[in-house]
mmCIF file of C-alpha atoms in Angstrom:
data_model
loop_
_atom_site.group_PDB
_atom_site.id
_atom_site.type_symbol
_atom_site.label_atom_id
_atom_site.label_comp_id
_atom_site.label_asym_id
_atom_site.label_seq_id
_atom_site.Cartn_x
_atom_site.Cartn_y
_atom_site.Cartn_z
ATOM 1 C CA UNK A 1 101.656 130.773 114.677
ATOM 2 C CA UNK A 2 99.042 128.765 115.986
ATOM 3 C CA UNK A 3 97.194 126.166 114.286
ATOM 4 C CA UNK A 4 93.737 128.221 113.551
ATOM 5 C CA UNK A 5 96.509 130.344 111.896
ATOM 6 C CA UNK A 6 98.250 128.270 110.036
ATOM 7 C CA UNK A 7 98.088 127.524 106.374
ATOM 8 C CA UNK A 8 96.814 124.012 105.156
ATOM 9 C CA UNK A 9 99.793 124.240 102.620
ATOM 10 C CA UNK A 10 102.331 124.513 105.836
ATOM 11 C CA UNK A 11 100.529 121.162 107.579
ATOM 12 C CA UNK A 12 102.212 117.873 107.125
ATOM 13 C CA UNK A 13 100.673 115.640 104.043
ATOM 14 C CA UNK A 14 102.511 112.461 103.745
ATOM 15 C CA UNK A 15 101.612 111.397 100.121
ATOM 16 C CA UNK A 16 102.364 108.308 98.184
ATOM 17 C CA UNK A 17 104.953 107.666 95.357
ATOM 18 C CA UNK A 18 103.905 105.990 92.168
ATOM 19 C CA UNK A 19 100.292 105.349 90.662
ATOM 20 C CA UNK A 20 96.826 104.104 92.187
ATOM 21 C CA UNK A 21 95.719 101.116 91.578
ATOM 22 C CA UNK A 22 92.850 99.930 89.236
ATOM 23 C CA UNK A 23 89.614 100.421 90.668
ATOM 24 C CA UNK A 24 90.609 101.818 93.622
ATOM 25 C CA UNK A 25 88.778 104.685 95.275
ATOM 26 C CA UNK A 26 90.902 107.404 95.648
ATOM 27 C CA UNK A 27 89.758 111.402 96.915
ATOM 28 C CA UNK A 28 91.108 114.568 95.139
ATOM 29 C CA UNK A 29 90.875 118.041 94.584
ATOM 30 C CA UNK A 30 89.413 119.579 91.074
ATOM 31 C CA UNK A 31 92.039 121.492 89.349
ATOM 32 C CA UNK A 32 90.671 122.473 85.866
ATOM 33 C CA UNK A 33 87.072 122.457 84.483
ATOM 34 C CA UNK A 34 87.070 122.110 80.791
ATOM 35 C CA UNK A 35 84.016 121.557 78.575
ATOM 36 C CA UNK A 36 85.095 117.496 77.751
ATOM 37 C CA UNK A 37 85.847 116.974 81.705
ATOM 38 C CA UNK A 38 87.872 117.729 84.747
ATOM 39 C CA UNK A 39 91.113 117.360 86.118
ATOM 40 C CA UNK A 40 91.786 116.197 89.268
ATOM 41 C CA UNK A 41 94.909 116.292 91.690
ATOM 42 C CA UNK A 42 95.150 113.193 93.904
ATOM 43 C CA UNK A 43 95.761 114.431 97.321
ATOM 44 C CA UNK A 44 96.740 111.048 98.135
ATOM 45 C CA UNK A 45 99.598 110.565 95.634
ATOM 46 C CA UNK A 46 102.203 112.974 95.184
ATOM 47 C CA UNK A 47 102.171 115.177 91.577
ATOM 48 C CA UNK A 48 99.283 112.742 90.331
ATOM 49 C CA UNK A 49 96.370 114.224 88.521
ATOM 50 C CA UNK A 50 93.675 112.508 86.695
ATOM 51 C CA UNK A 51 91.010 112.784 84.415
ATOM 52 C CA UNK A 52 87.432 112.559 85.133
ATOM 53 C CA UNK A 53 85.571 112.549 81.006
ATOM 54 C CA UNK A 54 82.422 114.253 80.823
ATOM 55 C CA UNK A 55 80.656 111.112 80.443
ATOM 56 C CA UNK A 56 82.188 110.103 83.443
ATOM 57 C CA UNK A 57 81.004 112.661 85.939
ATOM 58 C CA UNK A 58 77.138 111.800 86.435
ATOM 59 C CA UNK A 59 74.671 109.098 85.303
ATOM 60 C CA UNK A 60 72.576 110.710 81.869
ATOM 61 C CA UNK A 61 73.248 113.266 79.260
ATOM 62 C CA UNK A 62 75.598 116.679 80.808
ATOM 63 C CA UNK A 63 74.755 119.485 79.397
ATOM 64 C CA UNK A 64 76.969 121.248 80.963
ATOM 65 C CA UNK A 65 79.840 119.868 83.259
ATOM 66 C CA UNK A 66 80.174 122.895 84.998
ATOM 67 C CA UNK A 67 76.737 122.236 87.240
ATOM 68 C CA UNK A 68 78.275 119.469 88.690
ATOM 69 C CA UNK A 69 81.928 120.063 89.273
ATOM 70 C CA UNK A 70 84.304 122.886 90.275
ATOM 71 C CA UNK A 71 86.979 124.110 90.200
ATOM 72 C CA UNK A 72 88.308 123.425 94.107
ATOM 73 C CA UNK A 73 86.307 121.367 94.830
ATOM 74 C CA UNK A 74 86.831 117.499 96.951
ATOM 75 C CA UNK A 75 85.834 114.557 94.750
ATOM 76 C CA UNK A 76 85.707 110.705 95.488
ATOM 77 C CA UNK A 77 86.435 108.975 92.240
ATOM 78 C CA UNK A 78 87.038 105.086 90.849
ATOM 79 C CA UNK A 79 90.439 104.464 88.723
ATOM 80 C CA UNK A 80 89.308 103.349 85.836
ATOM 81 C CA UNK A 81 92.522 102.732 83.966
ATOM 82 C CA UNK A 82 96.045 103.832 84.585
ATOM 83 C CA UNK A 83 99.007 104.381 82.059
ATOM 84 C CA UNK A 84 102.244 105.595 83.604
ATOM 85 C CA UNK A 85 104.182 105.424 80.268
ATOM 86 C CA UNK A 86 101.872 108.176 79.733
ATOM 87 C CA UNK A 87 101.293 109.522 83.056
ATOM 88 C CA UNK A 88 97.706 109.213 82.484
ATOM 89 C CA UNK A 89 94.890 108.575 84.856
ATOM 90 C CA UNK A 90 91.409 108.069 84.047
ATOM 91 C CA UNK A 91 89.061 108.770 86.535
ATOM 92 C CA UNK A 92 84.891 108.345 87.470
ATOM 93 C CA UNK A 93 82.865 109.992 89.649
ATOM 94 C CA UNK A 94 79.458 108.337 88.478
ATOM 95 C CA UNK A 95 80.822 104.763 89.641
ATOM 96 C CA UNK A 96 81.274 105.580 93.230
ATOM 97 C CA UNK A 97 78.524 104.980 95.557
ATOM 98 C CA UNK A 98 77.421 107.126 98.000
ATOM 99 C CA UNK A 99 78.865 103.710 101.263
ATOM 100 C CA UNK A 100 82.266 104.213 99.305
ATOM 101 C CA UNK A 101 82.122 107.335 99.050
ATOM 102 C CA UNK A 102 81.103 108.147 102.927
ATOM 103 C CA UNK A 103 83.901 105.833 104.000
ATOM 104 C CA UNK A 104 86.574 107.282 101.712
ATOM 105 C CA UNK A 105 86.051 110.481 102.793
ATOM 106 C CA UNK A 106 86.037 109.276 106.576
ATOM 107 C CA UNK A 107 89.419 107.513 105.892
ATOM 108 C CA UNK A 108 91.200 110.702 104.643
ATOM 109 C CA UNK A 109 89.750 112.818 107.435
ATOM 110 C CA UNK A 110 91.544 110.647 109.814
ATOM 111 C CA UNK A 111 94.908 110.206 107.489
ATOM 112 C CA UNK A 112 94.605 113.954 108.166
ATOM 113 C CA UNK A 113 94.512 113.743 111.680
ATOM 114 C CA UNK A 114 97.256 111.254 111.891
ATOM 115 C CA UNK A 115 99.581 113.517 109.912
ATOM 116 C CA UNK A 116 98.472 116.081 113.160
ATOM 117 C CA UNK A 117 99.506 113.291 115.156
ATOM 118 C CA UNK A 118 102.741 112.783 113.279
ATOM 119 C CA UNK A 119 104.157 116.271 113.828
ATOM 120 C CA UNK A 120 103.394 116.370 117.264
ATOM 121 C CA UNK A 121 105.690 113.417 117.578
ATOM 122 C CA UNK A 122 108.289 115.178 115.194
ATOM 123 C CA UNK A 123 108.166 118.234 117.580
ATOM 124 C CA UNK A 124 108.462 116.470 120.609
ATOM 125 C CA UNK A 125 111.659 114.549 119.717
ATOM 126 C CA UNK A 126 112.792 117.541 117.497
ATOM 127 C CA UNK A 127 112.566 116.279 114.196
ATOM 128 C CA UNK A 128 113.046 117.957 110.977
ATOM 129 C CA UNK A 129 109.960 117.987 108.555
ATOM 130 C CA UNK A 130 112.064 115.450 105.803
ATOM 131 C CA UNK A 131 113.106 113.427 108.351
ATOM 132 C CA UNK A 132 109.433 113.080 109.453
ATOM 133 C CA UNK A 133 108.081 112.699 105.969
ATOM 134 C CA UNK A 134 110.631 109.599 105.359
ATOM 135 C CA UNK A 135 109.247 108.594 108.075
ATOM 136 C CA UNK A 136 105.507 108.279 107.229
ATOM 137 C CA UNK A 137 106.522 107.007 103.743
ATOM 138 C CA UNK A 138 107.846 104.006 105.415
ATOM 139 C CA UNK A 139 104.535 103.267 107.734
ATOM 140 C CA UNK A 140 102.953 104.351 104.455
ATOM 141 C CA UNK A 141 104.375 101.386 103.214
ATOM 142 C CA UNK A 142 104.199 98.940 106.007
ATOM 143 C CA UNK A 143 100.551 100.053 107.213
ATOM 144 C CA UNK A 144 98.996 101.497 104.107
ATOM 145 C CA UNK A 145 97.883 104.414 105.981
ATOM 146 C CA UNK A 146 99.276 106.600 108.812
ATOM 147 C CA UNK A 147 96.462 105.784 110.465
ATOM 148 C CA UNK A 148 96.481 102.330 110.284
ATOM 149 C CA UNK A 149 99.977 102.918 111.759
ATOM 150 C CA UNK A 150 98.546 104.651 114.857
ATOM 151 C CA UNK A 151 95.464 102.093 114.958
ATOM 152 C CA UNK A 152 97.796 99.357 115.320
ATOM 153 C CA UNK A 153 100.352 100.997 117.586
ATOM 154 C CA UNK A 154 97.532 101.443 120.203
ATOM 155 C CA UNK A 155 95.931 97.540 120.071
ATOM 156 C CA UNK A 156 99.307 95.764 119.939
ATOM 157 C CA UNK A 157 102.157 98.060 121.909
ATOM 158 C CA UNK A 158 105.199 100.334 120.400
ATOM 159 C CA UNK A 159 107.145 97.398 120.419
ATOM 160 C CA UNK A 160 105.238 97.004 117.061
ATOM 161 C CA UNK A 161 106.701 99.601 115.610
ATOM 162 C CA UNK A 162 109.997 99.921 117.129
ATOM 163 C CA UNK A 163 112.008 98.210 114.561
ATOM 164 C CA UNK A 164 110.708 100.796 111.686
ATOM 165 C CA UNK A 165 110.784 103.875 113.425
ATOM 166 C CA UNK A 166 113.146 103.416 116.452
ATOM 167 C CA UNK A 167 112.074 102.937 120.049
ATOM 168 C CA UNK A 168 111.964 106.530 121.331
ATOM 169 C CA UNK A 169 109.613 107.530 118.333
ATOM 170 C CA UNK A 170 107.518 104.275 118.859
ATOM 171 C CA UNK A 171 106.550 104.891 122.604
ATOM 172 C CA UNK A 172 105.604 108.644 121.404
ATOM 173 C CA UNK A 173 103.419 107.445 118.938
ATOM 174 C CA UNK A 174 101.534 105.013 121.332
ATOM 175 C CA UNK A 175 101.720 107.540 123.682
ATOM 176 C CA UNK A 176 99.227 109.623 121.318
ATOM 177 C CA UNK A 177 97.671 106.503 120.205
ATOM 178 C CA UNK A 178 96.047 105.859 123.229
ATOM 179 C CA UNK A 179 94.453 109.186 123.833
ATOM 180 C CA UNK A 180 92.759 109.117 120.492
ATOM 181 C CA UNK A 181 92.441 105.833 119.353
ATOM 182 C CA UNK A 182 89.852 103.579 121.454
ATOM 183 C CA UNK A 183 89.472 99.852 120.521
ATOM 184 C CA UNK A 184 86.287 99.545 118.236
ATOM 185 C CA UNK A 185 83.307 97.320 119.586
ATOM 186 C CA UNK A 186 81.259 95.136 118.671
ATOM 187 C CA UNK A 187 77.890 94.396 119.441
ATOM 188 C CA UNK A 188 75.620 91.290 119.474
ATOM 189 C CA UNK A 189 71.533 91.631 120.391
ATOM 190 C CA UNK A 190 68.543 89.307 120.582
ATOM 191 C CA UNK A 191 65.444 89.408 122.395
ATOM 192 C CA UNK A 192 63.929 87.314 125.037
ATOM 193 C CA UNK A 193 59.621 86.439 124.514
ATOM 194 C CA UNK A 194 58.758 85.787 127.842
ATOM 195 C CA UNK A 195 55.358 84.736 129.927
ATOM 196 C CA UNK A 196 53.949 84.611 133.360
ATOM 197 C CA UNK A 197 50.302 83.657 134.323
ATOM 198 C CA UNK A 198 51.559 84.131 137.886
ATOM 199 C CA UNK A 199 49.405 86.984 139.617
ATOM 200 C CA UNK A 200 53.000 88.474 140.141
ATOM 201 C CA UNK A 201 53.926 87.330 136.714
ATOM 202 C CA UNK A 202 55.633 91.070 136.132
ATOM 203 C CA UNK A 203 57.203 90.666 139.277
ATOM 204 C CA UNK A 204 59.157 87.242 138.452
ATOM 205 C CA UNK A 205 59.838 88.604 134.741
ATOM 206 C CA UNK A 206 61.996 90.748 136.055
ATOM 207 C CA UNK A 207 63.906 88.556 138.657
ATOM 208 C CA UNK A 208 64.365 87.001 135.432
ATOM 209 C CA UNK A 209 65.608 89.438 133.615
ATOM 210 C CA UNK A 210 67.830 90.450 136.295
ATOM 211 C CA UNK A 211 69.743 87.612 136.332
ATOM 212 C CA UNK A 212 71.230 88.487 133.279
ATOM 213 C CA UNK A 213 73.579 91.614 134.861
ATOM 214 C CA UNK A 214 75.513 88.951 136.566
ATOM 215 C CA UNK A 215 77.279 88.015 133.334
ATOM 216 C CA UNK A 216 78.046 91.576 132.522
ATOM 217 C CA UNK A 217 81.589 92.018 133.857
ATOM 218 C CA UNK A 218 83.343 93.773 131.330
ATOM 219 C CA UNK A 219 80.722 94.482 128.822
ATOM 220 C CA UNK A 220 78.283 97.246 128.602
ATOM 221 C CA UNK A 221 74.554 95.045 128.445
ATOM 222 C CA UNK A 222 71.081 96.829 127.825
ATOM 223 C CA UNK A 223 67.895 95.289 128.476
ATOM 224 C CA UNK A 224 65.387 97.057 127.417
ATOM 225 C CA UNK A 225 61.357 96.464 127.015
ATOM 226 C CA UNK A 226 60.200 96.073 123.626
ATOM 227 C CA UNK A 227 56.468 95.640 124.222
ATOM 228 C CA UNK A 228 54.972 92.302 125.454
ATOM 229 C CA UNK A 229 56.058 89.905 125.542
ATOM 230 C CA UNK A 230 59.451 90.872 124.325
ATOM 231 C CA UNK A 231 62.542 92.121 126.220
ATOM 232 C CA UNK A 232 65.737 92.922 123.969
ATOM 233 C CA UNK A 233 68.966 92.643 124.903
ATOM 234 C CA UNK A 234 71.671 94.111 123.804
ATOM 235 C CA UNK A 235 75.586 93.490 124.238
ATOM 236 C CA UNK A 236 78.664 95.979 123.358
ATOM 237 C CA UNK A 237 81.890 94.215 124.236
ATOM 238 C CA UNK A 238 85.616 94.320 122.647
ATOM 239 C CA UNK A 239 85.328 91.417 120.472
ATOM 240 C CA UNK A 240 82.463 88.857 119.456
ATOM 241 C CA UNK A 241 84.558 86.151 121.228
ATOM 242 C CA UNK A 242 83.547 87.904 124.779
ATOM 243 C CA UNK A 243 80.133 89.010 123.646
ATOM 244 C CA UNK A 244 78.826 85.791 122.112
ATOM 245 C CA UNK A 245 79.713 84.065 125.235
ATOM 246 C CA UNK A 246 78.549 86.714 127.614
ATOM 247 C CA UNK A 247 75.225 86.346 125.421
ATOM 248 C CA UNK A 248 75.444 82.996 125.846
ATOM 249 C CA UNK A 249 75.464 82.808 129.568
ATOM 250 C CA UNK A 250 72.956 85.784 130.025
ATOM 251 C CA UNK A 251 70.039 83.810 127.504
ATOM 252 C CA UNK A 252 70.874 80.096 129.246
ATOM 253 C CA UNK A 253 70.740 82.134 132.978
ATOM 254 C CA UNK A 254 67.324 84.005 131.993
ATOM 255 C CA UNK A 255 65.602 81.310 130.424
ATOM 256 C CA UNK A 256 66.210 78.865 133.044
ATOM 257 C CA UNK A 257 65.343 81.204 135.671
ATOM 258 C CA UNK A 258 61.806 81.890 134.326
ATOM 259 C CA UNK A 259 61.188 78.456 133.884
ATOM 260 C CA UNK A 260 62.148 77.707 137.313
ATOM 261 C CA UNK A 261 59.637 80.243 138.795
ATOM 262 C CA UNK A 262 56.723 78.621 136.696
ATOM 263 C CA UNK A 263 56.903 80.713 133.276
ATOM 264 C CA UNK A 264 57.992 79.980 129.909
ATOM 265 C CA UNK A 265 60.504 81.674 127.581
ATOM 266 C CA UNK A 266 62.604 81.366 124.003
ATOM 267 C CA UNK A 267 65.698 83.625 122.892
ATOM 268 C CA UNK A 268 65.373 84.899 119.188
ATOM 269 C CA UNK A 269 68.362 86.065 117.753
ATOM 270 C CA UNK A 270 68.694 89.816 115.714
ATOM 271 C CA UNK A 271 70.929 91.017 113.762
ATOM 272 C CA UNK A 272 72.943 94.195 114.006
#
């Protein structure tokens, strides 16, 4: 079968044992609709369902809960209490913001992915589905997320993981680590005010100015004009470590040029 064809229900989920925390955000899947509120299945955690109250599901007086959940349908909710004696789960939709909400539904999409990931390292090494899921529950553990598993895998080497999941399933991990995983960057910016009264005054702006692209090995710079007398700068590098320093070097280099060829200058920091 291939995988436009195949069932979600047949894909790998990796899902956690026990109970969420307190206040943690946590994504689901709307199971019942009943007049006094909605049950939800955690597709995080494995056989949990909670409870989102009516009063729970939007800010204001509901009318009726139905115009605002469904049945099916993906929610991002906050834990508000947990009993396990009781194996209940109290749940709120109205107390999640739409940055927490974004990001929890960005995290699952790529827990999904790394479950993708996961069975493509099963099938190469010929590993049976349990075996696999035993597996993720351990990185589960170790990592939080499958993801984070992967993440870390591709900044730090399989040797990482080789003492959880064995050496031959490591160096297939980071072998699919590093064709989907790309270090994050970072980026620091500023922008230069600078002035000529020079008849060529344009001209040594920019010699100026160019003498900031000899401090850009190994960073991606932008210069770019802003509107006069202002010329921003902008650095994208690995880490702040390399771009504050690169930034550093470019702002002493430019300013000390365009003094030298008779104009004046100052470096005003922005932030990203």
């Amino acid at each position: 079968m291939t995988e436009k064809g195949k069932k979600a229900e047949d894909r790998l989920i990796i899902r956690r044992s026990g109970y969420p925390a307190k206040g943690e955000i946590v994504i689901g899947t709307v199971t019942r609709v009943l007049d006094f509120g909605a049950f939800v299945s955690l597709d995080e955690y494995e056989g949990r369902e909670g409870l989102v109250h009516i009063s729970e599901v939007a800010p204001g007086w509901i009318k009726d809960i139905r115009d605002y959940v469904k049945k099916g349908q993906k929610v991002v909710c906050k834990v508000l209490d947990v009993n396990p004696k009781r194996g209940h789960i109290d749940l709120s939709i109205k107390d999640v913001n739409e940055r927490q909400k974004r990001e929890k539904i960005q995290q699952w999409k790529n827990e999904l992915k790394a479950f993708k990931w996961l069975e493509i390292v099963g099938e190469k090494i010929g590993l049976q589905r349990d075996e696999l899921a035993k597996i993720g529950k351990k990185l589960i553990e170790e990592y939080d997320t499958i993801y984070g598993a992967f993440e870390e895998i591709a900044f730090e080497g399989y040797e990482v993981l080789s003492p959880i999941v064995g050496e031959e399933f490591a160096k297939a991990m980071a072998e699919i680590a590093h064709e989907n995983i790309k270090p994050p960057k970072v980026k620091v910016r500023g922008y230069f005010e600078l002035k000529s009264n020079a008849p060529d005054g344009i001209e040594r702006i920019k010699k100026a100015l160019t003498e900031a692209y000899k401090f850009a090995n190994g960073v991606n710079m932008k210069i770019e004009y802003v509107g006069a007398p202002r010329y921003r700068v902008i650095i994208e590098a690995e880490d702040y470590k390399t771009a504050e320093k690169v930034l550093k070097n470019v702002t002493s280099s430019v300013l000390r040029t365009i003094k030298k060829l008779g104009g004046e200058g100052n470096f005003v920091r922005e932030a990203v």
